[in-house]
Amino acid sequence: MEEYINFFNNYTKHYMQIAKNDFQKVHINRKIEHSKRVNKFSIEIAKELKLEENEQYIINIASLLHDIGRFEQFYKYSTYVDKDSVNHALLGCQILEEKQILNKLKEDEKNTIIEIIKMHNYKELPKDISQKLYLLASIIRDADKIDWLYAMVNIIPNLSQENQAVFYSNKPEKNYISKELVNLILNDQKIARSNLTTRDELRVSGIAWITSDINCKPSYNIIKKEDIINKTYKLMKDSEEKKIIFDYIYSYMNKLN
Ligand SMILES: [Fe+2]
């Protein structure tokens, strides 16, 4: 594992050095820390699921490198919005190929890692992939979502307004959640983030992953341990819509026990 950690550290350090300004530094650093936490959460989930040694190894590498395309993306375009720049997952796979980072692995291990990295950026996982790949990809996708929530409550509030705006895709800080969104959440529907208009809508849509798009049981333990629901609740101003949504999420979590 050491060589992958060394590659990650050297590769990302380089982007911290060539960053064009402090703005780029903040957001490149944010993705370095994100990658490390997704790695930590993914390993935790894989261990709790009692995956085989070799599968845990694949999870370890894939989670650390899943966002390796983010650094070149932000350096080049100063945005993490794929549709305004580049598909960061495909770019990441291309970088790993070019630099021959995965070449010491067996062919099928390498292919699995590449597939997991590609699929972490899909809206939904394809239904026709092997059970094993589905499980491995789900672990990274869960950990990625958990860390979006983790950062929202623990990291982003400490950033400047300008930098917070990047995280919230420049949506306004407005105490508004539409009735349509409340209905989608109460019916466990997947939500297109591009339709959201406020930061509160983004926050509750993130929290709604808990009932609609978290796939591995151990992921709920991390969400509990990190106190993510309570912290999100406290981050938001009160409203009737917020209350309805959080009542729903809390009761879902209570039923899991
Ligand atoms: Fe990503």
Tab-separated table of C-alpha atoms and ligand atoms in Angstrom:
chain	number	residue	atom	x	y	z
A	1	MET	CA	0.000	0.000	0.000
A	2	GLU	CA	2.932	2.264	0.765
A	3	GLU	CA	3.707	2.989	-2.890
A	4	TYR	CA	0.140	4.172	-3.532
A	5	ILE	CA	0.227	6.424	-0.479
A	6	ASN	CA	3.580	7.813	-1.634
A	7	PHE	CA	2.237	8.433	-5.122
A	8	PHE	CA	-0.847	10.181	-3.705
A	9	ASN	CA	1.215	12.350	-1.353
A	10	ASN	CA	3.790	13.370	-3.971
A	11	TYR	CA	1.233	13.919	-6.709
A	12	THR	CA	-1.023	16.112	-4.572
A	13	LYS	CA	1.888	17.986	-2.994
A	14	HIS	CA	2.911	19.002	-6.504
A	15	TYR	CA	-0.513	20.602	-7.086
A	16	MET	CA	-0.272	22.472	-3.782
A	17	GLN	CA	3.048	23.859	-5.045
A	18	ILE	CA	1.895	24.883	-8.509
A	19	ALA	CA	-1.520	26.206	-7.385
A	20	LYS	CA	-2.084	29.587	-9.037
A	21	ASN	CA	-3.436	31.368	-5.941
A	22	ASP	CA	-4.715	30.894	-2.380
A	23	PHE	CA	-8.182	30.111	-3.702
A	24	GLN	CA	-6.817	27.101	-5.596
A	25	LYS	CA	-4.734	26.065	-2.584
A	26	VAL	CA	-7.767	25.964	-0.285
A	27	HIS	CA	-9.780	23.799	-2.651
A	28	ILE	CA	-6.950	21.505	-3.689
A	29	ASN	CA	-6.157	20.976	-0.013
A	30	ARG	CA	-9.828	20.306	0.632
A	31	LYS	CA	-9.755	17.439	-1.898
A	32	ILE	CA	-6.555	16.015	-0.415
A	33	GLU	CA	-8.230	15.803	2.986
A	34	HIS	CA	-11.442	14.505	1.377
A	35	SER	CA	-9.542	11.669	-0.343
A	36	LYS	CA	-7.878	10.669	2.936
A	37	ARG	CA	-11.182	10.600	4.804
A	38	VAL	CA	-12.968	8.670	2.046
A	39	ASN	CA	-10.064	6.211	2.296
A	40	LYS	CA	-10.530	5.948	6.072
A	41	PHE	CA	-14.330	5.566	5.893
A	42	SER	CA	-14.099	3.011	3.057
A	43	ILE	CA	-11.620	0.833	4.942
A	44	GLU	CA	-13.866	0.973	7.993
A	45	ILE	CA	-16.903	-0.135	5.957
A	46	ALA	CA	-14.941	-2.903	4.187
A	47	LYS	CA	-13.637	-4.240	7.498
A	48	GLU	CA	-17.048	-4.248	9.114
A	49	LEU	CA	-18.431	-6.074	6.092
A	50	LYS	CA	-15.636	-8.611	6.622
A	51	LEU	CA	-14.461	-8.442	3.028
A	52	GLU	CA	-11.612	-10.696	1.977
A	53	GLU	CA	-8.094	-9.387	2.407
A	54	ASN	CA	-7.684	-8.829	-1.336
A	55	GLU	CA	-10.962	-6.931	-1.625
A	56	GLN	CA	-9.954	-4.723	1.284
A	57	TYR	CA	-6.705	-4.005	-0.536
A	58	ILE	CA	-8.619	-2.962	-3.665
A	59	ILE	CA	-10.895	-0.739	-1.577
A	60	ASN	CA	-7.872	0.828	0.090
A	61	ILE	CA	-6.273	1.807	-3.235
A	62	ALA	CA	-9.475	2.775	-5.064
A	63	SER	CA	-10.745	4.999	-2.259
A	64	LEU	CA	-7.479	6.896	-1.883
A	65	LEU	CA	-7.243	7.461	-5.648
A	66	HIS	CA	-10.942	7.889	-6.525
A	67	ASP	CA	-10.637	11.678	-6.904
A	68	ILE	CA	-7.119	11.811	-8.341
A	69	GLY	CA	-8.550	13.672	-11.361
A	70	ARG	CA	-9.781	16.513	-9.120
A	71	PHE	CA	-6.358	18.126	-8.782
A	72	GLU	CA	-5.694	18.649	-12.485
A	73	GLN	CA	-9.360	19.630	-12.900
A	74	PHE	CA	-9.190	22.431	-10.347
A	75	TYR	CA	-5.729	23.538	-11.400
A	76	LYS	CA	-6.854	23.881	-15.000
A	77	TYR	CA	-10.447	25.101	-14.641
A	78	SER	CA	-10.766	26.411	-11.037
A	79	THR	CA	-14.018	24.491	-10.679
A	80	TYR	CA	-15.163	21.084	-9.474
A	81	VAL	CA	-18.281	21.203	-11.643
A	82	ASP	CA	-17.717	18.452	-14.214
A	83	LYS	CA	-20.170	19.819	-16.760
A	84	ASP	CA	-18.264	23.128	-16.826
A	85	SER	CA	-14.878	21.430	-17.142
A	86	VAL	CA	-14.161	17.709	-17.466
A	87	ASN	CA	-15.397	14.349	-16.136
A	88	HIS	CA	-13.007	14.136	-13.178
A	89	ALA	CA	-13.447	10.372	-12.788
A	90	LEU	CA	-12.414	9.620	-16.381
A	91	LEU	CA	-9.582	12.123	-16.104
A	92	GLY	CA	-8.422	10.311	-12.963
A	93	CYS	CA	-8.389	6.943	-14.748
A	94	GLN	CA	-6.435	8.491	-17.616
A	95	ILE	CA	-3.839	9.893	-15.188
A	96	LEU	CA	-3.427	6.503	-13.463
A	97	GLU	CA	-2.940	4.875	-16.875
A	98	GLU	CA	-0.442	7.456	-18.108
A	99	LYS	CA	1.604	7.299	-14.939
A	100	GLN	CA	1.292	3.487	-14.861
A	101	ILE	CA	0.382	3.607	-11.182
A	102	LEU	CA	-1.636	0.380	-11.160
A	103	ASN	CA	0.628	-1.676	-13.393
A	104	LYS	CA	2.082	-3.838	-10.621
A	105	LEU	CA	-1.359	-5.179	-9.815
A	106	LYS	CA	-2.980	-8.193	-11.443
A	107	GLU	CA	-4.960	-7.309	-14.561
A	108	ASP	CA	-8.361	-7.972	-12.911
A	109	GLU	CA	-7.467	-5.978	-9.785
A	110	LYS	CA	-6.416	-3.037	-11.920
A	111	ASN	CA	-9.606	-3.239	-13.985
A	112	THR	CA	-11.730	-3.382	-10.849
A	113	ILE	CA	-10.095	-0.256	-9.437
A	114	ILE	CA	-10.561	1.602	-12.727
A	115	GLU	CA	-14.231	0.576	-12.846
A	116	ILE	CA	-14.818	1.646	-9.231
A	117	ILE	CA	-13.254	5.045	-9.926
A	118	LYS	CA	-15.366	5.554	-13.061
A	119	MET	CA	-18.531	4.462	-11.269
A	120	HIS	CA	-18.056	6.680	-8.240
A	121	ASN	CA	-19.171	9.506	-10.535
A	122	TYR	CA	-22.296	7.776	-11.920
A	123	LYS	CA	-25.751	8.968	-10.881
A	124	GLU	CA	-26.661	5.346	-10.271
A	125	LEU	CA	-24.764	2.066	-10.457
A	126	PRO	CA	-25.609	-0.116	-13.482
A	127	LYS	CA	-27.730	-3.135	-12.551
A	128	ASP	CA	-25.883	-5.520	-14.870
A	129	ILE	CA	-22.463	-5.538	-13.168
A	130	SER	CA	-21.148	-8.388	-11.016
A	131	GLN	CA	-22.256	-8.543	-7.365
A	132	LYS	CA	-18.679	-8.119	-6.257
A	133	LEU	CA	-18.094	-4.972	-8.308
A	134	TYR	CA	-21.468	-3.594	-7.171
A	135	LEU	CA	-20.488	-4.048	-3.535
A	136	LEU	CA	-16.999	-2.557	-3.920
A	137	ALA	CA	-18.286	0.430	-5.895
A	138	SER	CA	-21.064	0.951	-3.327
A	139	ILE	CA	-18.550	1.189	-0.497
A	140	ILE	CA	-16.689	4.055	-2.172
A	141	ARG	CA	-19.945	5.778	-3.123
A	142	ASP	CA	-21.203	5.562	0.464
A	143	ALA	CA	-17.915	6.851	1.877
A	144	ASP	CA	-17.905	9.692	-0.656
A	145	LYS	CA	-21.411	10.769	0.368
A	146	ILE	CA	-20.623	10.442	4.069
A	147	ASP	CA	-17.646	12.707	3.565
A	148	TRP	CA	-19.658	15.333	1.705
A	149	LEU	CA	-21.850	15.487	4.793
A	150	TYR	CA	-18.864	15.315	7.139
A	151	ALA	CA	-17.213	18.268	5.381
A	152	MET	CA	-20.480	20.226	5.295
A	153	VAL	CA	-20.792	20.132	9.096
A	154	ASN	CA	-17.148	20.076	10.199
A	155	ILE	CA	-14.977	21.781	7.580
A	156	ILE	CA	-16.979	24.161	5.414
A	157	PRO	CA	-18.356	26.370	8.244
A	158	ASN	CA	-14.754	27.387	9.023
A	159	LEU	CA	-14.022	28.606	5.496
A	160	SER	CA	-14.468	32.145	4.151
A	161	GLN	CA	-17.784	33.021	2.496
A	162	GLU	CA	-16.166	32.893	-0.929
A	163	ASN	CA	-14.827	29.408	-0.308
A	164	GLN	CA	-18.086	28.181	1.227
A	165	ALA	CA	-19.820	29.273	-1.980
A	166	VAL	CA	-17.692	26.816	-3.987
A	167	PHE	CA	-18.876	23.929	-1.819
A	168	TYR	CA	-22.506	25.002	-2.214
A	169	SER	CA	-22.200	25.561	-5.997
A	170	ASN	CA	-22.888	29.279	-5.487
A	171	LYS	CA	-26.431	28.631	-4.258
A	172	PRO	CA	-27.765	31.403	-1.983
A	173	GLU	CA	-28.028	31.034	1.800
A	174	LYS	CA	-31.796	31.210	1.951
A	175	ASN	CA	-34.190	29.622	4.423
A	176	TYR	CA	-36.183	27.892	1.692
A	177	ILE	CA	-36.979	24.253	0.863
A	178	SER	CA	-39.578	23.645	-1.840
A	179	LYS	CA	-42.656	21.453	-1.223
A	180	GLU	CA	-41.668	19.354	-4.251
A	181	LEU	CA	-38.304	18.586	-2.687
A	182	VAL	CA	-39.952	17.608	0.624
A	183	ASN	CA	-42.171	15.172	-1.309
A	184	LEU	CA	-39.246	13.678	-3.204
A	185	ILE	CA	-37.373	13.129	0.055
A	186	LEU	CA	-40.361	11.560	1.866
A	187	ASN	CA	-40.714	9.152	-1.067
A	188	ASP	CA	-37.005	8.194	-1.136
A	189	GLN	CA	-36.607	9.531	-4.665
A	190	LYS	CA	-33.200	10.385	-6.065
A	191	ILE	CA	-32.767	14.127	-6.401
A	192	ALA	CA	-31.146	15.956	-9.307
A	193	ARG	CA	-28.827	18.434	-7.635
A	194	SER	CA	-29.005	20.786	-10.598
A	195	ASN	CA	-32.673	21.524	-9.760
A	196	LEU	CA	-31.897	22.776	-6.266
A	197	THR	CA	-31.972	26.511	-5.590
A	198	THR	CA	-30.709	27.115	-2.030
A	199	ARG	CA	-28.042	25.843	0.348
A	200	ASP	CA	-30.749	24.459	2.644
A	201	GLU	CA	-32.063	22.408	-0.277
A	202	LEU	CA	-28.563	21.071	-0.903
A	203	ARG	CA	-28.151	20.239	2.793
A	204	VAL	CA	-31.397	18.287	3.105
A	205	SER	CA	-30.763	16.537	-0.209
A	206	GLY	CA	-27.446	15.384	1.195
A	207	ILE	CA	-29.124	14.207	4.387
A	208	ALA	CA	-31.743	12.411	2.252
A	209	TRP	CA	-29.034	10.070	0.926
A	210	ILE	CA	-29.422	8.361	4.290
A	211	THR	CA	-32.897	7.103	3.355
A	212	SER	CA	-32.442	6.827	-0.413
A	213	ASP	CA	-28.871	6.143	-1.453
A	214	ILE	CA	-26.727	4.610	1.289
A	215	ASN	CA	-26.047	0.974	0.453
A	216	CYS	CA	-23.846	-0.590	3.119
A	217	LYS	CA	-25.005	-1.185	6.680
A	218	PRO	CA	-21.748	-0.073	8.340
A	219	SER	CA	-22.150	3.317	6.650
A	220	TYR	CA	-24.997	4.101	9.050
A	221	ASN	CA	-22.702	3.448	12.006
A	222	ILE	CA	-20.268	6.065	10.719
A	223	ILE	CA	-23.102	8.546	10.177
A	224	LYS	CA	-24.164	7.980	13.791
A	225	LYS	CA	-20.662	8.072	15.207
A	226	GLU	CA	-19.924	11.348	13.426
A	227	ASP	CA	-23.235	12.799	14.655
A	228	ILE	CA	-23.914	14.023	11.131
A	229	ILE	CA	-27.697	14.351	11.332
A	230	ASN	CA	-27.717	16.423	14.534
A	231	LYS	CA	-24.898	18.618	13.278
A	232	THR	CA	-26.716	19.288	9.999
A	233	TYR	CA	-29.894	20.045	11.915
A	234	LYS	CA	-28.040	22.654	13.967
A	235	LEU	CA	-26.446	24.164	10.875
A	236	MET	CA	-29.846	25.061	9.419
A	237	LYS	CA	-32.438	27.652	10.374
A	238	ASP	CA	-35.766	26.205	11.511
A	239	SER	CA	-38.702	25.795	9.171
A	240	GLU	CA	-41.729	23.534	8.799
A	241	GLU	CA	-40.094	21.766	5.814
A	242	LYS	CA	-36.888	21.164	7.738
A	243	LYS	CA	-38.854	19.670	10.638
A	244	ILE	CA	-40.799	17.288	8.377
A	245	ILE	CA	-37.637	16.081	6.646
A	246	PHE	CA	-35.605	15.568	9.811
A	247	ASP	CA	-38.510	13.785	11.566
A	248	TYR	CA	-38.496	11.395	8.628
A	249	ILE	CA	-34.729	10.856	8.716
A	250	TYR	CA	-34.616	10.399	12.509
A	251	SER	CA	-37.441	7.861	12.472
A	252	TYR	CA	-35.686	5.958	9.668
A	253	MET	CA	-32.488	5.810	11.718
A	254	ASN	CA	-34.379	4.681	14.839
A	255	LYS	CA	-35.965	1.819	12.900
A	256	LEU	CA	-32.512	0.568	11.869
A	257	ASN	CA	-31.668	-0.448	15.427
B	1	FE	FE	-15.225	12.349	-7.071
